[in-house]
PDB file of C-alpha atoms and ligand atoms in Angstrom:
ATOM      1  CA  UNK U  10       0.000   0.000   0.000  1.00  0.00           C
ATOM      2  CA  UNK U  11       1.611   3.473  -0.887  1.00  0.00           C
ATOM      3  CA  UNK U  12       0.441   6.564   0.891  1.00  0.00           C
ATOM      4  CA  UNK U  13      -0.480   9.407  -0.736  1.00  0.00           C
ATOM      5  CA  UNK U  14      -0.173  13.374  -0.105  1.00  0.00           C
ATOM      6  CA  UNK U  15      -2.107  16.301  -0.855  1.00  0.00           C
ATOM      7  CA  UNK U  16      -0.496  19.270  -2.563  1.00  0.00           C
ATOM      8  CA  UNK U  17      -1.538  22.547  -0.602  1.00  0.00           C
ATOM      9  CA  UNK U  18      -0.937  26.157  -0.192  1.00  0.00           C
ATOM     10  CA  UNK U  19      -2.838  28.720   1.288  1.00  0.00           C
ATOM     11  CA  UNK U  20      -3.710  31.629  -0.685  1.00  0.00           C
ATOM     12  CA  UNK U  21      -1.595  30.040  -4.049  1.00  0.00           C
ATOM     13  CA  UNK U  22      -2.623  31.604  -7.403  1.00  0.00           C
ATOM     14  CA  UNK U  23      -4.773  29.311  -9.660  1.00  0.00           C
ATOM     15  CA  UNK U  24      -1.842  28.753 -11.785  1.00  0.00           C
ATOM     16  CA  UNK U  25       0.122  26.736  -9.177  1.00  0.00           C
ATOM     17  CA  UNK U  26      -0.338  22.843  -9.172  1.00  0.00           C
ATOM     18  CA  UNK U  27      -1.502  22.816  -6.054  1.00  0.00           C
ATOM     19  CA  UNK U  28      -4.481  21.336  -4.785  1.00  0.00           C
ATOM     20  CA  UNK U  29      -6.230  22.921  -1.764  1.00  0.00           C
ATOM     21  CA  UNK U  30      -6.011  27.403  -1.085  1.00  0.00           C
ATOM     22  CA  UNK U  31      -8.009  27.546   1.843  1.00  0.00           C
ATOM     23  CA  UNK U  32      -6.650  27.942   5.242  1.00  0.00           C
ATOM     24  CA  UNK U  33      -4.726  24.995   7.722  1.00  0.00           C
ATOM     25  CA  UNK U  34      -7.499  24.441   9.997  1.00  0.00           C
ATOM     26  CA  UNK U  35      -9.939  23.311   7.064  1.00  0.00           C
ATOM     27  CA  UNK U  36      -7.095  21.699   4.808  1.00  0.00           C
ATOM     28  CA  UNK U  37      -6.236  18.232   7.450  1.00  0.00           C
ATOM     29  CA  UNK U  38      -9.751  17.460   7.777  1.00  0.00           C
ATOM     30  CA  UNK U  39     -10.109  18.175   4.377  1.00  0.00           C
ATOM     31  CA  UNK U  40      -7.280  16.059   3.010  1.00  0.00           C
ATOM     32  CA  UNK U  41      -8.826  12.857   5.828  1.00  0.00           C
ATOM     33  CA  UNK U  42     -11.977  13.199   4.226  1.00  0.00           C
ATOM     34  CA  UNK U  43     -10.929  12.731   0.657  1.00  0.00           C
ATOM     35  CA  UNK U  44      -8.385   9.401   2.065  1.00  0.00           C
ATOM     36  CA  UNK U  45      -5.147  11.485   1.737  1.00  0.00           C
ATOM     37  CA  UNK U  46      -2.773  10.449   4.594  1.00  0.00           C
ATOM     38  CA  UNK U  47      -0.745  13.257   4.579  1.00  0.00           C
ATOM     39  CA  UNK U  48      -0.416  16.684   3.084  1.00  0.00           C
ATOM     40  CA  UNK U  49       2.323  18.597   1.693  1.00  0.00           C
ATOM     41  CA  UNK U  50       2.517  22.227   2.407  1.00  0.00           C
ATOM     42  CA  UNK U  51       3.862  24.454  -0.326  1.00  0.00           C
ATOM     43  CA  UNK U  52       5.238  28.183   1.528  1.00  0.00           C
ATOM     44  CA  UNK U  53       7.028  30.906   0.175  1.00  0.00           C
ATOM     45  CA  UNK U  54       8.465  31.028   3.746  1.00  0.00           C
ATOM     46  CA  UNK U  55       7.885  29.006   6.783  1.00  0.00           C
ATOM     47  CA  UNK U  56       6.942  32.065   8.725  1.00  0.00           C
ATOM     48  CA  UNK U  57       3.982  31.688   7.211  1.00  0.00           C
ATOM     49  CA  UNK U  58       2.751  29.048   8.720  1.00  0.00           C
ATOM     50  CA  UNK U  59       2.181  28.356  12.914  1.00  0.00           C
ATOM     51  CA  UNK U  60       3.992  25.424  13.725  1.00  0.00           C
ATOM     52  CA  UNK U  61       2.325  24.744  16.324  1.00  0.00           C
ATOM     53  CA  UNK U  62      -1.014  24.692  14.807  1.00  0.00           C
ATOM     54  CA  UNK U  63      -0.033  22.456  12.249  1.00  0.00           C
ATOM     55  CA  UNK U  64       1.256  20.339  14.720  1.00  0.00           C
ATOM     56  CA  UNK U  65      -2.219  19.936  16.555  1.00  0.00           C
ATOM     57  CA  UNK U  66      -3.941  20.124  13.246  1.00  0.00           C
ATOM     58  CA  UNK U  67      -2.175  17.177  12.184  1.00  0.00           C
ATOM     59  CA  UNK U  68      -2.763  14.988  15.777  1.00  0.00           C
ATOM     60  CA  UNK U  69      -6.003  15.682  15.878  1.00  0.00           C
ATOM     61  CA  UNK U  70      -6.311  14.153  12.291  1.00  0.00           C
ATOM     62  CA  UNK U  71      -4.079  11.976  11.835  1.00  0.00           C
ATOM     63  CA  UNK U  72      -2.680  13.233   8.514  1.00  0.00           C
ATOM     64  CA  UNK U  73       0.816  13.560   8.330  1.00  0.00           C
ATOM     65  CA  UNK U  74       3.098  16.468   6.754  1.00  0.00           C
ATOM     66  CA  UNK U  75       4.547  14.695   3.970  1.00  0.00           C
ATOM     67  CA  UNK U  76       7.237  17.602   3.059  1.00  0.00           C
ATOM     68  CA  UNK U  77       7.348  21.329   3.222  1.00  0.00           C
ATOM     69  CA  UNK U  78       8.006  22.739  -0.720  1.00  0.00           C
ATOM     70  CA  UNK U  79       9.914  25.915  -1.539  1.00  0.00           C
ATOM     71  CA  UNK U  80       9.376  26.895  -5.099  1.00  0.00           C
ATOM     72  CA  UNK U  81       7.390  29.693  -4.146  1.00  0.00           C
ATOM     73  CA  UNK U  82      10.003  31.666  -2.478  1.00  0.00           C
ATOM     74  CA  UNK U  83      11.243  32.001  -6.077  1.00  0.00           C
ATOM     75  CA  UNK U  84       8.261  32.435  -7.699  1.00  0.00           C
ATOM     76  CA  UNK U  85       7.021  35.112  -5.302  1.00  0.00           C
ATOM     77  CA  UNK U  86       9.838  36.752  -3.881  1.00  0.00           C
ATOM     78  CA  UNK U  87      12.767  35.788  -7.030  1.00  0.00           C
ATOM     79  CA  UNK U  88      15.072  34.052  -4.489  1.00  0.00           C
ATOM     80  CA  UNK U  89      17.505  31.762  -5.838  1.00  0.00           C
ATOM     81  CA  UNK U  90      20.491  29.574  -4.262  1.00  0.00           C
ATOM     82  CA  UNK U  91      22.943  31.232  -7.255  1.00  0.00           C
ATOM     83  CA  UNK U  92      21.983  34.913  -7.029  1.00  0.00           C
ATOM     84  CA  UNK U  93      25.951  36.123  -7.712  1.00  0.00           C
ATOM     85  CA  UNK U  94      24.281  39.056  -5.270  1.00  0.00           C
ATOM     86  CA  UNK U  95      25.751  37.388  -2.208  1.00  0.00           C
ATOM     87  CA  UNK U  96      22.970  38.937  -0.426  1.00  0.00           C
ATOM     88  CA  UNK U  97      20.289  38.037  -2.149  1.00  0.00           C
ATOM     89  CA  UNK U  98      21.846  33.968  -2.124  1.00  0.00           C
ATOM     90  CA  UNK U  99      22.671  34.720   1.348  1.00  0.00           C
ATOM     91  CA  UNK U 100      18.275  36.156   1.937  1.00  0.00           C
ATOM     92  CA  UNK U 101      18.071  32.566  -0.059  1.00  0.00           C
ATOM     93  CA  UNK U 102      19.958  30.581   2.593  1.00  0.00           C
ATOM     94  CA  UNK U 103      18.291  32.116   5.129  1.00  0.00           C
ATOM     95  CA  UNK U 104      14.743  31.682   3.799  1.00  0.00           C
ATOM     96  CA  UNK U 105      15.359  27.951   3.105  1.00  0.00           C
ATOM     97  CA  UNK U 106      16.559  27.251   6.865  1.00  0.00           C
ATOM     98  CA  UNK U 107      13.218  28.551   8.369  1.00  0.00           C
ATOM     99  CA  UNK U 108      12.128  25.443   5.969  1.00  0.00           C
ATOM    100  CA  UNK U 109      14.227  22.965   7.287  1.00  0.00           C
ATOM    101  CA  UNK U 110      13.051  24.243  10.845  1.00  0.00           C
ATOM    102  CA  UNK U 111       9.378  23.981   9.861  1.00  0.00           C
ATOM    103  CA  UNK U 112      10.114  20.145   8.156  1.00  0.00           C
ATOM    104  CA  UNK U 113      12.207  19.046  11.367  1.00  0.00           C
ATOM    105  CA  UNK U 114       9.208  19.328  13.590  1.00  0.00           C
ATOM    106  CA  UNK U 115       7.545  16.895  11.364  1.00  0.00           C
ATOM    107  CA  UNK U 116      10.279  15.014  10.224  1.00  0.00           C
ATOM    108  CA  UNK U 117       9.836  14.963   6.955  1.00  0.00           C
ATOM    109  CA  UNK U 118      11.694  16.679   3.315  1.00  0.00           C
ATOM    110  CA  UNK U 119      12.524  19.843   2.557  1.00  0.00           C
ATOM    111  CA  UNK U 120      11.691  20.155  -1.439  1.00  0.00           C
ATOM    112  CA  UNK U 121      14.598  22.327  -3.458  1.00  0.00           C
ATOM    113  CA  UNK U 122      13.599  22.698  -7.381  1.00  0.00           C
ATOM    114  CA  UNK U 123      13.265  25.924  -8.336  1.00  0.00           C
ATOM    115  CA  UNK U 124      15.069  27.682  -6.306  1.00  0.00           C
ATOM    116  CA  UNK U 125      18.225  26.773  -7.901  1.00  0.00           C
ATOM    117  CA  UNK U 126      17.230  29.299 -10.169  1.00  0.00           C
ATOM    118  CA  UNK U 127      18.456  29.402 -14.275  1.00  0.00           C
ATOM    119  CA  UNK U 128      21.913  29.334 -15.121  1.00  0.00           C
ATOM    120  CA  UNK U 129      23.539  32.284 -16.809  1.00  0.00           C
ATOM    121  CA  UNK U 130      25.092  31.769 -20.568  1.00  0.00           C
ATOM    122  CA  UNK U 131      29.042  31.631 -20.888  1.00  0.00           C
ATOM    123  CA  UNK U 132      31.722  31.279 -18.189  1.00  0.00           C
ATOM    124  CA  UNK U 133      29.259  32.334 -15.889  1.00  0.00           C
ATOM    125  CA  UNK U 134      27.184  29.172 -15.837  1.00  0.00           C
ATOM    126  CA  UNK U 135      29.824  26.995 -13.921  1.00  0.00           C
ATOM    127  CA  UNK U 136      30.580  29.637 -11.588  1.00  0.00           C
ATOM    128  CA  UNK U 137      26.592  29.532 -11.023  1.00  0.00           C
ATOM    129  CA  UNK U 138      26.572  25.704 -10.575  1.00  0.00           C
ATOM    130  CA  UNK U 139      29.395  25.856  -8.265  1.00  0.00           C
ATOM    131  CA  UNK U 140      27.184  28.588  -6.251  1.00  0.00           C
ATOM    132  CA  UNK U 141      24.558  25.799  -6.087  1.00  0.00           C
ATOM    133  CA  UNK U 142      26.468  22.759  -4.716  1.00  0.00           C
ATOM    134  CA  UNK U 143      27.952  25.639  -2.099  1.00  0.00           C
ATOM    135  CA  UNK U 144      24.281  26.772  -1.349  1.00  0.00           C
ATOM    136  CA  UNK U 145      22.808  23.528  -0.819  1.00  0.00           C
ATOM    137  CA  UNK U 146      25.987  21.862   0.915  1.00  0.00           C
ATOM    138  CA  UNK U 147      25.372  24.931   3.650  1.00  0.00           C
ATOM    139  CA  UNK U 148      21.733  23.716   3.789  1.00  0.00           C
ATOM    140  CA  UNK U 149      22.776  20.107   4.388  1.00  0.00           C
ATOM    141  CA  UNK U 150      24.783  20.746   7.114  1.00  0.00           C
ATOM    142  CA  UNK U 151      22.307  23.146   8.441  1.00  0.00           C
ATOM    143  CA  UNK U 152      19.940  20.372   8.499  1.00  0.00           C
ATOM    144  CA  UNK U 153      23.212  18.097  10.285  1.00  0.00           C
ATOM    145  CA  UNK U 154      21.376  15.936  12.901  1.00  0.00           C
ATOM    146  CA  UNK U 155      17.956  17.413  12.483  1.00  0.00           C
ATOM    147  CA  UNK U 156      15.165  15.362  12.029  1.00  0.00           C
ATOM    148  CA  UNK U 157      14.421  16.390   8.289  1.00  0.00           C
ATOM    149  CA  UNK U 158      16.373  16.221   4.852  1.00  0.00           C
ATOM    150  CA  UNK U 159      16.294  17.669   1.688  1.00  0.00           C
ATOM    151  CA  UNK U 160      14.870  16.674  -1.291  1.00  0.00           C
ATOM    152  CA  UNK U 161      16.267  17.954  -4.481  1.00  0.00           C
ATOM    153  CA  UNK U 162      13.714  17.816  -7.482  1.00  0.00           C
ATOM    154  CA  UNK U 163      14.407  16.944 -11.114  1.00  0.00           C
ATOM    155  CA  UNK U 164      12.115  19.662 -13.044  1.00  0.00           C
ATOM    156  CA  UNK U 165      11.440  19.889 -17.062  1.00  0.00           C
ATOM    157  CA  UNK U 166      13.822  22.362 -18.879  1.00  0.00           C
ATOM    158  CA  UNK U 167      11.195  24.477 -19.963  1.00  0.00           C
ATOM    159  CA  UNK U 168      11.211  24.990 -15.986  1.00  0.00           C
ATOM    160  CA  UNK U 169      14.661  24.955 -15.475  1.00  0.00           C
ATOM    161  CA  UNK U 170      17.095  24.878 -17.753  1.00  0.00           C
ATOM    162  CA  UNK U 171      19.353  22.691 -15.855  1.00  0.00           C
ATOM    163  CA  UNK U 172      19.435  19.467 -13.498  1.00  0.00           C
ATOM    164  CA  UNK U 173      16.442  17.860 -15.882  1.00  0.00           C
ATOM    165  CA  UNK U 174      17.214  14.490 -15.864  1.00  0.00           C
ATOM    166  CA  UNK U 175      17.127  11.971 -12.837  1.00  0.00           C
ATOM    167  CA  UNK U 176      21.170  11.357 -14.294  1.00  0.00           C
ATOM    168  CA  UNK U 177      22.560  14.872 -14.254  1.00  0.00           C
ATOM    169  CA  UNK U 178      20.789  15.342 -10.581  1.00  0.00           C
ATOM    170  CA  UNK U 179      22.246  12.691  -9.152  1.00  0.00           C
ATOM    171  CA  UNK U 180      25.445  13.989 -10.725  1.00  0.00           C
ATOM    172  CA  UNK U 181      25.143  17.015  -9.142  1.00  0.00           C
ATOM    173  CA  UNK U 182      24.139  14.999  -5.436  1.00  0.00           C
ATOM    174  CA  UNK U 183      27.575  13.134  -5.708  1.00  0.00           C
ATOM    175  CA  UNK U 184      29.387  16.826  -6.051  1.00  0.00           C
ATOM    176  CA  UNK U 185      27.225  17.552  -2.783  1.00  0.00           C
ATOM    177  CA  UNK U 186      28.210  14.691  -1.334  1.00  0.00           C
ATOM    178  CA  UNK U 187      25.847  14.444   1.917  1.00  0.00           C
ATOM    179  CA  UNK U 188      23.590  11.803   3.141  1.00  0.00           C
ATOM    180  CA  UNK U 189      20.919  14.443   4.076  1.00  0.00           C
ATOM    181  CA  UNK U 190      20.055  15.441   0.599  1.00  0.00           C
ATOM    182  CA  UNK U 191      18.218  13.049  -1.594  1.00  0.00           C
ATOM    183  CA  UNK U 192      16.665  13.125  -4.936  1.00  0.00           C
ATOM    184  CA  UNK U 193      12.609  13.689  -5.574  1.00  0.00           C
ATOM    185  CA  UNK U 194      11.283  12.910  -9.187  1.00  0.00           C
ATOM    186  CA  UNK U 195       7.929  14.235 -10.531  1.00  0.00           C
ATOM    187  CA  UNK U 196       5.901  11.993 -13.046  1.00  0.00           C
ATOM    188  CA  UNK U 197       5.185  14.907 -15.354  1.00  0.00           C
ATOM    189  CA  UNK U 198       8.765  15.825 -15.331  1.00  0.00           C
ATOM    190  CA  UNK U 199      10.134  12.463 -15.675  1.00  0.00           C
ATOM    191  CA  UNK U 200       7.649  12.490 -19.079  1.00  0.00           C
ATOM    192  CA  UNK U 201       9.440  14.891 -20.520  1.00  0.00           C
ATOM    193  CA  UNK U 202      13.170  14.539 -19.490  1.00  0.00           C
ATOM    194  CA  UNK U 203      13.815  10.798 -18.957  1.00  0.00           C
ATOM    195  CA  UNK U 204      14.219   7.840 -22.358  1.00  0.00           C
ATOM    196  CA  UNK U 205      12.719   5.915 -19.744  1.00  0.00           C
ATOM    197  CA  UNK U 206      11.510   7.216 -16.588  1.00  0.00           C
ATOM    198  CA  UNK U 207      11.527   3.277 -15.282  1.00  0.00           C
ATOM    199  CA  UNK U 208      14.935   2.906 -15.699  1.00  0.00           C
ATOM    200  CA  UNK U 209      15.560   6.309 -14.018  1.00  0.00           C
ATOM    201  CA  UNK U 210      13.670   5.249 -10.911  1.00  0.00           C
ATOM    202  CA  UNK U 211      15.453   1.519 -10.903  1.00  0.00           C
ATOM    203  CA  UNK U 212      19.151   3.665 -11.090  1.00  0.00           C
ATOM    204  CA  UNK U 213      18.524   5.948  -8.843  1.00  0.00           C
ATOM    205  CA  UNK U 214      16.180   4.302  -5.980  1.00  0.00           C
ATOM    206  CA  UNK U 215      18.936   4.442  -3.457  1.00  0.00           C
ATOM    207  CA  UNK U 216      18.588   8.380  -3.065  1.00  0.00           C
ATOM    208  CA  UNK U 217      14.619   8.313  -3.675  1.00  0.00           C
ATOM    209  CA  UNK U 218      13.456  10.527  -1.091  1.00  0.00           C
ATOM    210  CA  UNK U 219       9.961  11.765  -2.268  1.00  0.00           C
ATOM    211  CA  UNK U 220       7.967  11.642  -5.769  1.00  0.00           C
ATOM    212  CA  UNK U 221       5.288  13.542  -7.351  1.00  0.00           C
ATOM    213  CA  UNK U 222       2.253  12.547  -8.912  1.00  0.00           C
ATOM    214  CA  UNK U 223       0.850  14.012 -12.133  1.00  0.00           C
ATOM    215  CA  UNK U 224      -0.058  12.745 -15.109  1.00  0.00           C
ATOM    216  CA  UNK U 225       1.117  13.955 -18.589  1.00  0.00           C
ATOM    217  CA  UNK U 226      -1.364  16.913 -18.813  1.00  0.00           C
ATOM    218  CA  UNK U 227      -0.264  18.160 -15.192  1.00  0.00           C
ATOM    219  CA  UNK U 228      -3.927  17.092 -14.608  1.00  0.00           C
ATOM    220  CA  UNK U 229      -5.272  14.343 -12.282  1.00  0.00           C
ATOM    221  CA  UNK U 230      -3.732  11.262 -13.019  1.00  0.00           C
ATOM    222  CA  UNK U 231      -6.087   8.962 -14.856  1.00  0.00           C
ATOM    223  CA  UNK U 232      -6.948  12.366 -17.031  1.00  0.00           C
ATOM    224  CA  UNK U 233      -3.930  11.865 -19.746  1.00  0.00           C
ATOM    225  CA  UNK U 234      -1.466   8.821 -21.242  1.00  0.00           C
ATOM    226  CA  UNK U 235       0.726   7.908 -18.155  1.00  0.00           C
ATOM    227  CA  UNK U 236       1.169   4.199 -17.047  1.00  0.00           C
ATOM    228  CA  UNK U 237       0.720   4.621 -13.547  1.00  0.00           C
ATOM    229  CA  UNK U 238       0.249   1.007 -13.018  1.00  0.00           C
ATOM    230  CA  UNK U 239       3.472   0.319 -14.423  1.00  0.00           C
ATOM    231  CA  UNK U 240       4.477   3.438 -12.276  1.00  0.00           C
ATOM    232  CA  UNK U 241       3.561   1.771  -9.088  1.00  0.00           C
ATOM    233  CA  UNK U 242       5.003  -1.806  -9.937  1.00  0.00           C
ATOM    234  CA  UNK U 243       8.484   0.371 -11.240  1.00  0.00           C
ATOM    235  CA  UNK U 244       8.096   1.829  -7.478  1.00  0.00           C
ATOM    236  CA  UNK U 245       7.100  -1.644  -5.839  1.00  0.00           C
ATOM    237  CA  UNK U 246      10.482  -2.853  -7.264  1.00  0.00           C
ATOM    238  CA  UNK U 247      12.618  -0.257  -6.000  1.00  0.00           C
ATOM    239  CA  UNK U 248      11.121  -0.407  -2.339  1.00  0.00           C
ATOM    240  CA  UNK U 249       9.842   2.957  -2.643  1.00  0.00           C
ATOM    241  CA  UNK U 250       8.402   3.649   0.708  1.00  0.00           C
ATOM    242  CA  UNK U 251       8.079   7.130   0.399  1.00  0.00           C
ATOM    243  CA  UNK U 252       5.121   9.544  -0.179  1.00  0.00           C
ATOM    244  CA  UNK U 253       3.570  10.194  -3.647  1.00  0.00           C
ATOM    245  CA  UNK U 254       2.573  13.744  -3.615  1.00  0.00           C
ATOM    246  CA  UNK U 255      -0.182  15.058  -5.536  1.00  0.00           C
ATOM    247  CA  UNK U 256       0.852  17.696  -7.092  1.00  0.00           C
ATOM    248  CA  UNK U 257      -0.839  19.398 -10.025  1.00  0.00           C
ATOM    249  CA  UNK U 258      -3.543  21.928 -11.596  1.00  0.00           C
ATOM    250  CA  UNK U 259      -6.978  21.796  -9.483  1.00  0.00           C
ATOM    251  CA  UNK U 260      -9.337  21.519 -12.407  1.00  0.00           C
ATOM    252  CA  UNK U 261     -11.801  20.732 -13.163  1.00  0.00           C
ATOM    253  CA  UNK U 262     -11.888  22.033  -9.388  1.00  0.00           C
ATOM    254  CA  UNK U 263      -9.759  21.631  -6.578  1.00  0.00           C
ATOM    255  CA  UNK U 264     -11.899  19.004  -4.035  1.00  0.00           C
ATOM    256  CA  UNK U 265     -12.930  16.654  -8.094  1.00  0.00           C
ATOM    257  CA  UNK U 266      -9.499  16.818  -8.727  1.00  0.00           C
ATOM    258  CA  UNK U 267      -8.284  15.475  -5.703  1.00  0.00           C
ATOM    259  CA  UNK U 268     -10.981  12.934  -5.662  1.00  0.00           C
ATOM    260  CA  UNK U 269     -10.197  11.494  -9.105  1.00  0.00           C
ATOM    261  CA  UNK U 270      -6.536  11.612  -8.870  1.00  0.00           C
ATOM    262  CA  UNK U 271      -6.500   9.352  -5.123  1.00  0.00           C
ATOM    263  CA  UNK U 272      -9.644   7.392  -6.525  1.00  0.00           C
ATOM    264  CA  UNK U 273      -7.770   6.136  -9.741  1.00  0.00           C
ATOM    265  CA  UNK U 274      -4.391   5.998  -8.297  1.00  0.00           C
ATOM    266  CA  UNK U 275      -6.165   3.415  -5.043  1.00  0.00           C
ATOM    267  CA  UNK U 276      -8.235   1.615  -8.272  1.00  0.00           C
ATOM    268  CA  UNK U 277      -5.187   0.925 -10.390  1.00  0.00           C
ATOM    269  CA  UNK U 278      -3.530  -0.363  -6.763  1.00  0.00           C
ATOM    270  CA  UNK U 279      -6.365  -2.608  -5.892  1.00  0.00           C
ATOM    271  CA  UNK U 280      -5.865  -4.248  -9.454  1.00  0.00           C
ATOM    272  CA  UNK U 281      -2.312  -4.925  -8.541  1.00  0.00           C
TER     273      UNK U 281
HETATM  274  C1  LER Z  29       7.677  21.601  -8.054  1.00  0.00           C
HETATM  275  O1  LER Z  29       7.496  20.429  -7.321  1.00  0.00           O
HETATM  276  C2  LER Z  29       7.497  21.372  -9.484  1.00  0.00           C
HETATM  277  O2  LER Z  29       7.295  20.274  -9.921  1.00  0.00           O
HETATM  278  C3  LER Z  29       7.563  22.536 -10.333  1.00  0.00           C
HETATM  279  O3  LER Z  29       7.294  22.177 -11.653  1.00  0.00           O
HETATM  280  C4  LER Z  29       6.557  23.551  -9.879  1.00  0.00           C
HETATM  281  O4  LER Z  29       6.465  24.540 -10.808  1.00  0.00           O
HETATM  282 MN1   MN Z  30       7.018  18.551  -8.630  1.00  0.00          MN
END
């Protein structure tokens, strides 16, 4: 049996693939009722969020936070881990280790994707990806014997136009070289980026820390042409054990969307 998370963020635009914008107190009941076991909380900074509340919001429920997610910090505010401002990468650093506080009390993943930001053409692009491996290596031994890690995400190029593939992130995780950062893979990424996102998984399952769920439309999955029973037996093999994280556009609404993405992923499980 895998256990599945619901994408959420408070107050996201309708853009985001996220999958519940109301507040914390409705979104644990919320996620229960629909069968999600846990929920992952998308914040542009962990401020943002009462720790505390979230803590009693999840007892009371018994859903789980599944990972805290970061992207928006770029998104919103245009942080980045390679801003060759060393304040700005420094306002970065800082943002991402109120994060890793947040996740610790839950112990569960820190997500890093976008907020390695695009690398510049030229001579300045290795410079940039040096900035990175600096950046996150600070974050890993920020995170040292806290109870969290970080997961770094494989995103499309027309995302990011670097660290695609499953293959040049774990590249980039043996540069890093801790055991407190990971690798997450998305399904709609993995679509785009991988010959064969199967193989990808098999390669890389010893650093699997988290995975997304969408399907090939960055709708529901069950809405487009992924195999996601051949997903799930690909993750059987590898002893996933992890989450899989909903994550992805709330139409045709945001409560149906949730619905038939858990409903067809527990079908296509029951069928084995
Ligand atoms: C983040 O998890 C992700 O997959 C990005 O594509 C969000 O824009
Ligand atoms: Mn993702």
């Amino acid at each position: 049996m895998f256990q599945y998370a619901l994408c959420a963020s408070p107050g996201a635009a309708l853009h985001e693939p996220v999958l519940f914008r109301e507040d914390f107190d409705k979104l644990f009941p919320k996620a229960k009722e629909l069968g999600f076991g846990g929920v992952e909380i998308h914040l542009r900074d962990a401020a943002d969020a009462d720790a505390d509340m979230l803590e009693k919001l999840s007892r009371a429920s018994g859903v789980k936070v599944a990972a805290i997610a970061t992207g928006l910090a770029k998104r919103i505010d245009g942080l980045t881990l390679i801003d060759t401002d060393e304040a700005g990468r420094r306002r970065a650093i800082q943002r991402l280790k109120g994060h890793i506080d947040l996740a610790a009390r839950f112990g569960c993943p820190v997500i890093i994707g976008s907020m390695r930001g695009n690398l510049p053409s030229g001579d300045a692009a290795s410079e940039a990806y040096r900035l990175l491996a600096a950046s996150i290596r600070e974050l890993a031994d920020y995170t040292g014997s806290k109870n969290c890690s970080i997961a770094f995400e494989a995103i499309n190029r027309y995302e990011n136009n670097y660290l695609n593939t499953a293959a040049e992130t774990a590249a980039f995780l043996k540069e890093v070289n801790s055991e407190k950062v990971g690798m997450m893979l998305d399904a709609f990424h993995m679509n785009m980026e991988e010959t064969d996102m199967h193989a990808a998984l098999w390669e890389h399952r010893d650093k699997l820390l988290h995975v997304h769920l969408a399907d090939n439309t960055r709708l529901f999955p069950g809405s487009g042409s992924l195999d996601f029973k051949a997903l799930l037996r690909t993750l059987r093999q590898c002893g996933y054990g992890g989450w899989l994280s909903m994550e992805y556009l709330p139409l045709p609404d945001e409560e149906t969307a949730a619905l038939w993405g858990i409903e067809y992923m527990k079908g296509i499980e029951k069928m084995g």
